[in-house]
XYZ file of C-alpha atoms in Angstrom:
774
model
C 81.489 55.219 -4.487
C 78.508 53.589 -2.961
C 80.665 51.913 -0.366
C 82.375 55.235 0.456
C 79.022 56.973 0.790
C 77.766 54.220 3.011
C 80.706 54.865 5.321
C 80.498 58.654 5.316
C 76.747 58.817 5.773
C 76.549 56.939 9.044
C 79.614 58.752 10.355
C 78.046 62.107 9.463
C 74.800 61.083 11.066
C 76.663 59.869 14.134
C 78.668 63.113 14.246
C 75.494 65.196 14.143
C 73.935 62.996 16.788
C 76.992 63.329 19.007
C 77.041 67.094 18.384
C 73.390 67.312 19.432
C 74.214 65.371 22.582
C 77.156 67.740 23.158
C 74.879 70.774 22.780
C 72.434 69.257 25.237
C 75.234 68.672 27.696
C 76.385 72.267 27.181
C 72.883 73.439 28.127
C 73.004 71.320 31.266
C 76.418 72.784 32.140
C 75.100 76.304 31.661
C 72.150 75.598 33.953
C 74.387 74.025 36.593
C 76.721 76.989 36.375
C 73.789 79.387 36.694
C 72.562 77.571 39.806
C 76.055 77.563 41.303
C 76.549 81.281 40.607
C 73.130 82.013 42.078
C 74.045 80.132 45.271
C 77.344 81.995 45.535
C 75.593 85.362 45.050
C 73.006 84.424 47.667
C 75.721 83.393 50.141
C 77.706 86.591 49.528
C 74.616 88.744 50.043
C 73.617 86.783 53.151
C 77.029 87.507 54.653
C 76.810 91.177 53.653
C 73.280 91.471 55.081
C 74.397 89.852 58.334
C 77.279 92.319 58.585
C 75.015 95.321 57.946
C 72.427 94.053 60.410
C 75.067 93.550 63.100
C 76.414 97.071 62.492
C 72.952 98.630 62.775
C 72.293 96.576 65.929
C 75.516 97.840 67.469
C 74.669 101.457 66.537
C 71.202 101.226 68.123
C 72.606 99.601 71.252
C 75.180 102.373 71.595
C 72.247 104.770 71.888
C 70.800 102.455 74.550
C 74.114 102.466 76.463
C 74.323 106.272 76.289
C 70.756 106.618 77.576
C 71.552 104.195 80.402
C 74.629 106.271 81.301
C 72.570 109.481 81.477
C 69.881 107.733 83.538
C 72.479 106.380 85.986
C 73.989 109.837 86.494
C 70.592 111.433 87.186
C 69.627 108.582 89.508
C 72.629 109.368 91.673
C 72.155 113.150 91.487
C 68.489 114.063 90.818
C 69.205 117.742 91.592
C 71.588 118.086 88.636
C 71.452 121.544 87.036
C 71.125 122.175 83.330
C 74.700 123.487 83.228
C 76.023 120.362 84.972
C 74.030 118.149 82.621
C 75.434 120.023 79.591
C 78.938 119.669 81.059
C 78.450 115.904 81.320
C 77.202 115.828 77.728
C 80.288 117.696 76.535
C 82.709 115.570 78.614
C 81.303 112.402 77.083
C 82.217 113.742 73.622
C 78.789 112.685 72.412
C 78.882 114.715 69.182
C 82.119 113.073 68.052
C 81.762 109.581 69.532
C 78.032 108.872 69.027
C 76.625 109.553 65.579
C 72.958 110.502 65.477
C 72.508 111.799 69.043
C 70.177 114.798 68.761
C 69.963 115.530 72.481
C 68.771 114.537 75.934
C 66.157 115.960 78.238
C 65.119 115.258 81.808
C 61.469 115.331 82.865
C 61.187 115.495 86.644
C 58.383 114.409 88.977
C 57.473 117.539 90.975
C 55.090 117.367 93.939
C 54.464 121.138 94.292
C 55.042 123.112 91.060
C 56.557 126.596 91.543
C 54.789 128.016 88.461
C 51.530 127.437 86.560
C 51.320 124.209 84.588
C 49.231 123.048 81.649
C 46.689 121.506 81.880
C 45.815 123.395 85.112
C 44.579 121.616 88.172
C 45.738 120.265 91.500
C 47.298 116.805 91.208
C 49.464 114.648 93.474
C 52.447 115.156 91.176
C 53.444 116.887 87.911
C 55.820 115.715 85.178
C 57.704 118.848 84.113
C 60.606 119.188 81.621
C 63.538 120.529 83.635
C 66.852 120.230 81.839
C 68.047 119.306 78.413
C 70.933 119.532 76.004
C 70.847 119.293 72.222
C 73.252 118.312 69.487
C 74.263 120.621 66.607
C 71.264 122.072 64.783
C 68.704 120.282 66.961
C 67.882 122.948 69.555
C 64.513 123.800 67.937
C 63.413 120.162 67.776
C 64.417 119.486 71.370
C 62.638 122.655 72.565
C 59.458 121.491 70.784
C 59.791 118.135 72.554
C 60.236 119.696 76.014
C 57.950 122.739 76.333
C 58.341 124.261 79.825
C 55.294 124.199 82.043
C 53.467 121.325 80.370
C 52.587 118.422 82.611
C 53.717 115.623 80.269
C 51.978 112.937 82.323
C 48.687 114.576 81.262
C 49.796 114.611 77.623
C 50.929 111.003 77.250
C 50.408 107.864 79.290
C 53.769 106.575 78.073
C 55.689 108.149 80.971
C 53.517 106.543 83.632
C 53.701 103.161 81.849
C 57.519 103.226 81.687
C 57.705 104.269 85.361
C 55.579 101.290 86.397
C 57.330 98.715 84.134
C 60.861 99.986 84.690
C 61.639 99.330 81.015
C 62.769 101.617 78.227
C 60.166 102.704 75.656
C 60.548 104.300 72.263
C 58.312 106.220 69.879
C 58.643 108.049 66.605
C 58.685 111.794 66.091
C 59.770 114.237 63.376
C 62.495 116.871 63.207
C 62.480 120.303 61.594
C 65.102 119.170 59.072
C 62.807 116.418 57.769
C 64.562 113.411 59.283
C 62.621 110.717 61.082
C 63.627 110.654 64.757
C 62.913 108.333 67.629
C 62.805 109.106 71.302
C 63.927 106.658 73.967
C 62.183 107.129 77.329
C 63.957 105.664 80.376
C 62.539 105.938 83.914
C 64.931 107.218 86.600
C 64.799 105.816 90.113
C 66.448 107.283 93.153
C 69.742 105.545 93.949
C 69.919 103.805 90.528
C 68.695 100.371 89.474
C 65.092 99.284 88.909
C 63.015 98.328 91.996
C 61.413 94.905 91.889
C 57.795 95.877 92.559
C 55.434 98.476 91.127
C 54.849 100.226 94.504
C 58.605 100.510 94.993
C 59.047 101.843 91.464
C 56.364 104.470 92.018
C 57.863 105.489 95.370
C 61.454 105.768 94.143
C 60.770 107.292 90.709
C 62.274 110.771 90.283
C 61.584 111.345 86.599
C 62.520 110.265 83.084
C 65.558 110.715 80.871
C 64.430 111.228 77.268
C 67.002 110.695 74.505
C 66.305 112.053 71.035
C 68.119 110.267 68.192
C 68.361 111.046 64.475
C 68.084 107.722 62.668
C 69.656 108.784 59.371
C 73.245 109.381 60.621
C 72.931 106.261 62.767
C 72.290 104.194 59.653
C 74.858 106.102 57.627
C 77.636 105.360 60.136
C 76.504 101.756 60.600
C 76.726 100.912 56.877
C 79.860 102.926 56.138
C 82.002 101.045 53.644
C 79.105 98.901 52.380
C 78.272 99.283 48.703
C 75.420 98.182 46.510
C 72.859 97.793 49.304
C 70.037 99.783 50.812
C 69.075 99.487 54.477
C 65.861 100.429 56.253
C 65.268 100.668 60.022
C 61.600 100.216 60.968
C 59.600 100.091 64.187
C 57.193 97.161 64.163
C 53.518 98.125 64.374
C 51.749 97.423 67.646
C 48.400 98.467 69.049
C 48.336 101.215 71.665
C 45.631 103.529 73.079
C 45.543 106.918 71.390
C 46.858 109.759 73.552
C 46.668 113.161 71.862
C 48.772 116.205 72.620
C 46.775 119.313 73.652
C 46.719 122.191 71.167
C 49.854 124.328 71.338
C 52.002 121.766 73.083
C 54.521 121.606 70.239
C 54.459 120.686 66.566
C 56.918 117.856 67.136
C 54.244 115.607 68.721
C 51.754 113.393 66.977
C 49.270 110.988 68.466
C 50.744 107.676 69.438
C 48.408 105.838 67.075
C 49.573 108.083 64.198
C 53.143 107.328 65.133
C 52.673 103.577 65.081
C 50.796 103.864 61.835
C 53.953 105.323 60.204
C 56.582 102.783 61.175
C 59.313 103.781 58.688
C 62.145 105.510 60.528
C 64.951 105.848 58.011
C 66.161 104.546 54.716
C 69.768 104.813 53.581
C 71.137 104.047 50.121
C 67.943 104.288 48.122
C 65.767 101.419 46.879
C 67.751 99.483 44.215
C 65.816 98.839 41.033
C 64.923 95.209 40.763
C 65.933 94.444 44.338
C 65.064 90.769 44.199
C 67.228 89.829 47.170
C 66.011 90.992 50.580
C 67.026 89.891 54.038
C 65.109 90.946 57.128
C 66.795 91.014 60.522
C 64.904 91.674 63.763
C 66.739 93.782 66.331
C 65.687 93.964 70.020
C 66.686 97.460 71.243
C 64.343 99.748 73.205
C 61.358 98.029 71.648
C 60.962 95.960 68.493
C 62.921 97.114 65.432
C 63.449 95.568 62.035
C 66.476 96.069 59.822
C 65.815 95.352 56.140
C 68.776 95.017 53.803
C 68.170 94.968 50.038
C 70.380 94.618 47.014
C 69.606 94.724 43.320
C 69.881 91.492 41.412
C 73.375 91.162 39.869
C 73.741 92.351 36.301
C 76.445 92.163 33.666
C 79.118 89.544 34.189
C 77.956 89.045 37.796
C 74.513 87.885 36.649
C 74.042 84.098 36.824
C 72.138 84.272 33.519
C 74.993 86.063 31.765
C 77.508 83.612 33.211
C 75.373 80.690 32.100
C 75.136 82.159 28.586
C 78.913 82.609 28.454
C 79.422 79.006 29.577
C 77.026 77.765 26.958
C 78.647 79.920 24.254
C 82.131 78.698 25.116
C 81.046 75.088 24.986
C 79.197 75.620 21.701
C 82.202 77.280 20.032
C 84.449 74.484 21.236
C 81.987 71.949 19.870
C 81.846 73.586 16.448
C 85.632 73.902 16.234
C 86.035 70.252 17.183
C 83.117 68.947 15.170
C 85.092 65.927 14.046
C 86.222 65.108 17.569
C 82.864 65.191 19.323
C 83.243 61.812 20.906
C 86.674 62.670 22.335
C 85.449 66.045 23.560
C 82.454 64.418 25.200
C 84.768 62.303 27.322
C 86.948 65.380 27.979
C 83.938 67.404 28.991
C 83.093 65.005 31.808
C 86.681 65.166 32.942
C 86.674 68.997 32.792
C 83.438 69.201 34.770
C 84.930 67.044 37.478
C 87.978 69.308 37.610
C 85.805 72.415 37.833
C 83.725 70.889 40.606
C 86.812 69.755 42.488
C 88.430 73.158 42.109
C 85.252 74.875 43.225
C 85.089 72.575 46.228
C 88.728 73.295 47.051
C 88.177 77.040 46.787
C 85.027 76.802 48.903
C 86.892 74.770 51.509
C 89.820 77.218 51.505
C 87.434 80.157 51.901
C 85.760 78.611 54.956
C 88.593 76.713 56.656
C 91.919 77.515 58.269
C 94.848 76.491 56.060
C 97.051 75.362 58.977
C 94.665 73.215 61.044
C 91.812 72.536 58.616
C 89.338 73.868 61.205
C 86.482 76.248 60.317
C 87.693 79.838 60.038
C 85.994 83.026 61.218
C 83.455 83.149 58.355
C 82.282 79.561 58.868
C 82.320 79.890 62.664
C 80.031 82.933 62.423
C 77.629 80.969 60.208
C 77.699 77.946 62.551
C 77.135 80.219 65.543
C 74.075 81.772 63.877
C 72.700 78.290 63.191
C 73.395 77.253 66.801
C 71.545 80.299 68.169
C 68.553 79.597 65.913
C 68.509 75.921 66.932
C 68.768 76.839 70.630
C 65.807 79.232 70.315
C 63.667 76.553 68.656
C 64.539 73.797 71.102
C 64.958 75.780 74.318
C 68.578 74.710 74.755
C 71.493 76.771 76.043
C 73.937 78.011 73.377
C 77.509 78.811 74.432
C 80.623 80.150 72.714
C 84.080 79.571 74.186
C 86.834 81.959 73.141
C 90.329 80.722 74.036
C 93.983 81.383 73.391
C 97.190 79.749 74.551
C 99.157 81.143 77.491
C 102.836 81.465 76.564
C 102.470 80.629 72.863
C 104.599 83.619 71.844
C 107.451 82.271 73.955
C 107.282 78.934 72.115
C 107.436 80.701 68.751
C 110.340 82.891 69.851
C 112.289 79.997 71.378
C 111.723 77.124 68.924
C 110.655 78.930 65.744
C 107.427 79.155 63.737
C 107.489 75.569 62.351
C 107.322 74.199 65.913
C 104.663 76.786 66.750
C 102.571 75.636 63.764
C 102.902 71.986 64.793
C 101.877 72.958 68.332
C 98.718 74.637 67.004
C 97.809 71.517 65.003
C 98.358 69.312 68.062
C 96.297 71.636 70.265
C 93.440 71.551 67.744
C 93.545 67.739 67.735
C 93.511 67.519 71.536
C 90.573 69.872 71.862
C 88.683 67.924 69.204
C 89.131 64.703 71.203
C 87.176 66.040 74.200
C 84.303 67.555 72.188
C 81.013 65.921 71.308
C 79.849 65.270 67.740
C 77.447 68.207 67.969
C 80.151 70.670 69.120
C 82.160 72.838 66.721
C 85.781 73.985 67.011
C 87.327 76.696 64.827
C 90.492 78.793 64.623
C 90.263 82.554 64.206
C 93.988 83.097 63.677
C 97.207 83.048 65.683
C 96.624 81.012 68.835
C 92.931 81.941 69.101
C 90.351 79.124 68.989
C 86.553 79.125 69.293
C 84.343 76.246 70.465
C 80.552 76.294 70.005
C 78.454 74.027 72.247
C 74.849 73.602 73.330
C 74.823 72.820 77.042
C 77.618 71.743 79.380
C 80.008 74.568 78.498
C 81.689 74.656 81.924
C 82.332 70.893 81.937
C 83.793 71.001 78.420
C 85.989 73.964 79.389
C 87.329 71.947 82.356
C 88.176 69.034 80.033
C 89.953 71.359 77.586
C 91.999 72.930 80.389
C 92.947 69.484 81.655
C 93.965 68.025 78.284
C 96.078 71.072 77.371
C 97.983 70.952 80.674
C 99.635 67.714 79.503
C 103.134 68.382 78.039
C 103.636 68.396 74.260
C 106.417 66.342 72.662
C 107.134 68.014 69.320
C 110.603 66.680 68.690
C 112.442 69.683 70.112
C 114.498 67.642 72.536
C 112.392 68.686 75.505
C 108.700 68.644 76.275
C 106.751 71.905 75.927
C 104.245 72.842 78.623
C 101.631 75.545 78.312
C 98.122 76.321 79.453
C 95.105 78.057 78.019
C 92.647 80.721 79.120
C 88.968 80.425 78.168
C 86.141 82.928 78.087
C 82.562 81.575 77.973
C 79.436 83.432 76.850
C 76.114 81.611 77.274
C 72.552 82.478 76.321
C 70.621 84.006 73.473
C 72.027 86.982 71.557
C 70.734 89.016 68.640
C 73.666 87.875 66.480
C 76.617 85.503 66.630
C 78.914 88.498 66.642
C 77.508 89.530 70.032
C 78.005 86.041 71.481
C 81.656 85.879 70.357
C 82.265 89.438 71.537
C 81.064 88.565 75.034
C 83.183 85.391 75.045
C 86.224 87.479 74.100
C 85.503 89.873 76.974
C 85.263 86.906 79.360
C 88.609 85.625 78.018
C 90.220 88.909 79.023
C 88.752 88.399 82.515
C 90.248 84.880 82.696
C 93.675 86.186 81.733
C 93.457 88.984 84.265
C 92.575 86.464 86.987
C 95.829 84.578 86.469
C 95.369 82.502 83.251
C 95.016 78.701 83.082
C 91.303 78.953 83.888
C 87.953 79.837 82.402
C 85.657 82.773 83.137
C 81.967 83.127 82.311
C 80.664 86.398 80.889
C 78.803 88.808 83.146
C 77.262 92.091 82.039
C 79.635 94.132 84.192
C 82.521 92.698 82.167
C 81.188 94.545 79.117
C 81.245 97.796 81.043
C 84.781 97.072 82.284
C 85.938 96.276 78.740
C 84.395 99.512 77.496
C 86.178 101.465 80.250
C 89.436 99.671 79.518
C 89.187 100.542 75.814
C 88.450 104.171 76.663
C 91.417 104.250 79.048
C 93.668 102.723 76.379
C 92.546 105.316 73.824
C 93.285 108.094 76.312
C 96.675 106.575 77.105
C 97.639 106.685 73.414
C 97.621 110.469 73.501
C 98.865 110.961 77.066
C 102.424 111.844 75.951
C 101.363 114.448 73.381
C 98.947 116.000 75.901
C 101.734 116.252 78.528
C 99.708 114.174 80.991
C 102.592 111.857 81.952
C 105.189 112.887 84.513
C 107.883 111.287 86.656
C 108.447 111.173 90.393
C 111.638 109.962 92.014
C 112.202 107.784 95.097
C 115.628 107.987 96.759
C 117.811 104.875 97.147
C 120.085 105.165 100.199
C 123.294 103.474 101.257
C 122.251 101.625 104.435
C 125.638 102.161 106.126
C 126.059 105.918 105.494
C 122.438 106.959 104.986
C 123.467 108.899 101.863
C 121.340 108.995 98.674
C 123.262 107.059 96.023
C 120.545 106.838 93.353
C 116.900 107.587 92.641
C 114.303 105.401 90.922
C 112.158 107.121 88.265
C 108.465 106.174 88.660
C 105.796 106.964 86.072
C 102.566 108.798 86.933
C 99.553 109.823 84.800
C 97.479 112.945 85.515
C 94.363 112.373 83.367
C 92.464 115.469 82.278
C 89.115 114.166 83.591
C 89.877 111.039 85.667
C 92.518 112.768 87.770
C 95.576 110.850 88.930
C 95.320 107.336 87.463
C 97.027 104.695 89.662
C 99.986 102.946 87.966
C 98.337 99.594 88.716
C 95.554 100.565 86.292
C 97.543 101.780 83.299
C 101.002 100.142 83.391
C 99.639 96.652 82.669
C 97.359 98.143 80.000
C 100.355 99.782 78.348
C 102.180 96.435 78.418
C 99.314 94.499 76.818
C 98.635 97.098 74.112
C 102.311 97.626 73.225
C 102.149 101.316 74.177
C 104.817 100.649 76.808
C 107.517 100.773 74.095
C 106.834 104.436 73.222
C 106.045 105.378 76.819
C 109.199 103.639 78.041
C 111.292 105.580 75.516
C 109.748 108.820 76.814
C 110.443 107.814 80.449
C 114.067 106.953 79.637
C 114.653 110.233 77.792
C 112.977 112.337 80.510
C 114.817 110.585 83.346
C 118.195 110.960 81.596
C 117.537 114.655 80.975
C 116.766 115.153 84.691
C 119.869 113.187 85.763
C 122.025 115.279 83.403
C 120.599 118.448 84.983
C 121.537 117.213 88.475
C 125.043 116.418 87.289
C 125.335 119.940 85.839
C 124.090 121.424 89.158
C 126.782 119.628 91.136
C 124.549 116.941 92.689
C 125.350 113.862 90.582
C 122.969 111.034 91.373
C 122.493 107.776 89.498
C 119.099 107.456 87.778
C 117.361 104.054 87.926
C 114.790 103.379 85.165
C 112.529 100.323 84.802
C 112.581 98.363 81.506
C 109.498 96.199 80.856
C 109.362 92.767 79.235
C 107.857 94.263 76.058
C 110.693 96.784 75.846
C 113.184 93.945 76.307
C 111.663 92.228 73.243
C 111.803 95.435 71.192
C 114.707 95.304 68.680
C 115.188 99.077 68.995
C 115.846 99.057 72.776
C 119.614 99.367 72.352
C 119.199 102.341 70.012
C 116.638 103.913 72.386
C 119.106 103.809 75.294
C 121.952 105.098 73.120
C 119.836 107.964 71.787
C 118.675 108.978 75.291
C 122.279 109.179 76.528
C 123.447 110.960 73.391
C 120.630 113.533 73.286
C 120.855 114.418 77.003
C 124.656 114.239 77.331
C 124.354 111.914 80.348
C 127.295 109.602 81.022
C 126.208 105.939 80.990
C 127.718 105.467 84.462
C 124.865 107.567 85.882
C 122.117 105.311 84.428
C 120.786 102.074 85.971
C 118.350 99.901 83.992
C 116.048 97.749 86.162
C 114.784 94.575 84.458
C 112.518 92.064 86.196
C 113.834 88.608 86.952
C 110.887 86.990 85.138
C 111.569 88.922 81.904
C 115.255 87.925 81.935
C 114.559 84.244 82.566
C 112.231 83.819 79.546
C 115.292 83.511 77.284
C 118.428 83.835 79.424
C 120.893 83.433 76.540
C 119.316 86.223 74.484
C 118.941 88.401 77.596
C 122.641 87.962 78.445
C 123.657 89.010 74.934
C 121.435 92.121 75.082
C 122.743 93.115 78.534
C 126.346 92.803 77.345
C 125.596 95.191 74.471
C 123.894 97.609 76.869
C 126.929 97.519 79.149
C 129.109 98.792 76.267
C 127.407 102.172 76.820
C 128.599 102.186 80.434
C 125.129 101.717 81.956
C 124.489 99.600 85.068
C 121.933 96.763 85.149
C 119.863 95.653 88.143
C 117.595 92.612 88.431
C 114.272 93.949 89.750
C 111.772 91.986 91.909
C 114.496 89.451 92.668
C 113.256 86.302 94.380
C 109.812 86.256 92.704
C 110.971 84.326 89.610
C 112.664 80.988 89.128
C 116.244 81.908 88.325
C 118.900 79.279 87.838
C 122.153 80.040 89.651
C 124.033 79.060 86.502
C 122.093 81.633 84.490
C 122.583 84.315 87.150
C 126.336 83.855 86.954
C 126.198 84.423 83.168
C 124.140 87.616 83.296
C 126.238 90.821 83.261
C 124.381 92.602 86.059
C 125.526 94.888 88.885
C 122.880 94.579 91.574
C 119.891 92.602 92.838
C 116.735 94.373 94.076
C 114.983 92.231 96.699
C 111.230 92.394 96.103
C 109.202 94.425 98.611
C 106.915 91.463 99.355
C 109.754 89.697 101.213
C 110.562 92.811 103.233
C 106.881 93.320 104.149
C 106.534 89.649 105.121
C 109.466 89.926 107.513
C 107.459 92.388 109.643
C 104.597 89.886 109.963
C 106.541 86.681 110.405
C 110.139 85.781 111.184
C 109.755 82.767 108.873
C 110.646 84.973 105.883
C 113.898 86.180 107.496
C 115.992 83.168 106.357
C 114.814 83.829 102.780
C 115.943 87.481 102.923
C 119.233 86.368 104.445
C 119.696 83.842 101.609
C 119.017 86.478 98.954
C 121.511 88.918 100.478
C 124.158 86.193 100.793
C 123.507 85.069 97.210
C 124.080 88.609 95.938
C 127.281 88.881 97.976
C 128.574 85.503 96.708
C 127.998 86.635 93.124
C 129.758 89.932 93.781
C 126.549 91.909 93.277
C 125.186 94.889 95.192
C 121.880 94.164 97.011
C 119.080 96.722 97.274
C 115.983 96.156 99.445
C 112.663 97.659 98.322
C 109.738 98.708 100.530
C 111.543 99.461 103.824
C 108.873 100.992 106.060
C 110.014 100.710 109.682
C 113.166 100.837 111.807
C 113.041 97.122 112.636
C 113.285 96.197 108.972
C 116.162 98.665 108.508
C 118.088 97.308 111.479
C 117.678 93.719 110.317
C 118.831 94.525 106.759
C 121.871 96.348 108.113
C 122.639 93.326 110.285
C 122.494 91.056 107.195
C 124.843 93.356 105.290
C 122.336 94.577 102.667
C 124.016 97.407 100.728
C 121.161 99.809 99.934
C 117.455 100.300 100.311
C 114.442 102.427 99.496
C 111.005 102.850 101.004
C 108.632 105.146 102.818
C 110.821 105.000 105.945
C 113.263 107.247 104.065
C 111.035 109.075 101.571
C 108.033 108.445 99.311
C 108.294 109.066 95.537
C 108.967 112.821 95.255
C 108.622 115.426 92.570
C 111.778 117.168 91.352
C 111.631 120.181 93.675
C 111.077 118.086 96.824
C 113.836 115.634 95.892
C 116.278 118.470 95.187
C 115.663 119.751 98.711
C 116.556 116.300 100.055
C 119.752 116.266 97.970
C 120.603 119.807 99.073
C 120.141 118.886 102.751
C 122.388 115.884 102.244
C 125.059 118.026 100.557
C 124.906 120.510 103.470
C 125.410 117.710 106.019
C 128.389 116.333 104.091
C 129.921 119.802 103.797
């Protein structure tokens, strides 16, 4: 018994000792878990605060842009009436598009007032409120802020200061409904722009545009969708001389010193109880502003303390249940901790990196960009973001499949990484979009990237793949990384528009152009439902007989406010946005309906309709053509589909199969802009087409130089050798017509015969032709 006790005692003592060690380790695990959870909560809130701050910054800057727009209009037309100003306000759709706009007023510099002013007295000039327009429910507040007859330059020195500096100013006021407001004062100079010297600014100043903004809806719209946070917009305190409003000038005014002594503008979402996490973000917009984002400390299962307690409890229960296996569990615990840490690291890596290339994803890129901006501010360096995507990547995916496309993206990422410095960062945002962050030398790095990506890629497809890239560069300090990447993206669009395979650096006017392009795209989305689109028709004549054999349907857009928008401005936009598919279906249906009407009236004429590259890629194109013929009752023999040579040559085999299926409906097919692409004669022989349309650029060149004549002759002879009808576009003079007839070109169109005509005018042409034939 004594020997047994001697064995059990030490083992029991050792078990208790090991259990105590296990409990101590459980405490350590709980503390580590608590620290990890706290870091994760802090990171999540930092990201949320950055998002809210960026949204508020954008909302405030939209007010700045709107004020700048009003100032520009008044600078070009200082004599604008109140009715014209209100009409501009309504046409901008301010109430719907800009949340928090309470109204605008215009205070004009008047040299000889037509009525008494307050304070009285003879002065070189007077600053009198002239026109204004208010948002819903804000008329009383705006009237208080713009009392007629008061010389505002005698009330506040702020107007004179802004006129001399040429900069926007802002100050706080109150509204009748209890909201805190702020007014943005912008000087207006004759002819627009800000003169470079104070004497010039004083000479060219015509007045001030004063925008009144309600901060509460601005914040409410900026943080829409955010939960569990409160946000405050404040104006930083600064010293300023007191300038008091005379008695009776309006209850809306306070002294400037009182205003700056009450910096709080608006608070949205309340003040969470126990808000231990707070992030402050400084916003530069019409003065100094501060956005404060707060969130209550996590509670319940989200609390690091609760999670730590649960971890400790789980470990303790496991220890008690396995009291006899403490030593084994101790070894297992270390193994489990390693697994948890590895899994956490994997999850963290997956959350911040692209799964395909292993590069930083959008979230990590945004964080790195913020760090780069902060570092550049501290060290006086130049921060740049390069936004790039691959030209022709979609064609690679469509031709070789997604596995080859994925391998191409990995190879592209590796090549770009080879030309970067250790301090540079490359990331992938998705698809074929990459971002590179650099400090200094952005243009040189962009040149190296363009050069290395021009080299062919051998991906085991049997042939080398060649593509290029377009790069947009934004350089300089920004309030947030989001702004820097946004400007780089705008510059990328400029690079693509300039012909691709190049880089473009951001300029401020690009932002305005992008804004206009977005507005035009939004308007184009509803152009069909608003009946703003219409068709005109240009006759196609037989060059031997002079008779109209067909007409080409051409799309036009009569915008409600912009007027007639040139096709060069909206056709490419429709292509890029994908709207061309719906618009093309409408054009096809409308053109077929008109052709069917001409057939019914006894003037049968073939209708030629353009099909874009995006429509050619649309799987529903065949059904769209079939439905248009079926719904309008038009025989397929009266319809010609014009498809550009470049679109057909992207995938000739697939194009040939689609054209053969289209031909089953009896329709004719013409290759448009022939001669501008790089067609193989072997492919041309395989395509089931009826005619070739020689591009107008060759016809126009023949009038300037006889060197282009052999090319036109070759194109006509090529069409004849293939048994195809040839149609020349852009015939504008008799010499061109005579030469084309001499070559044996079958048909032509151009201003020599007739411009694009509306239905009534074209029907008169057809009627005259019918009378001559009769």
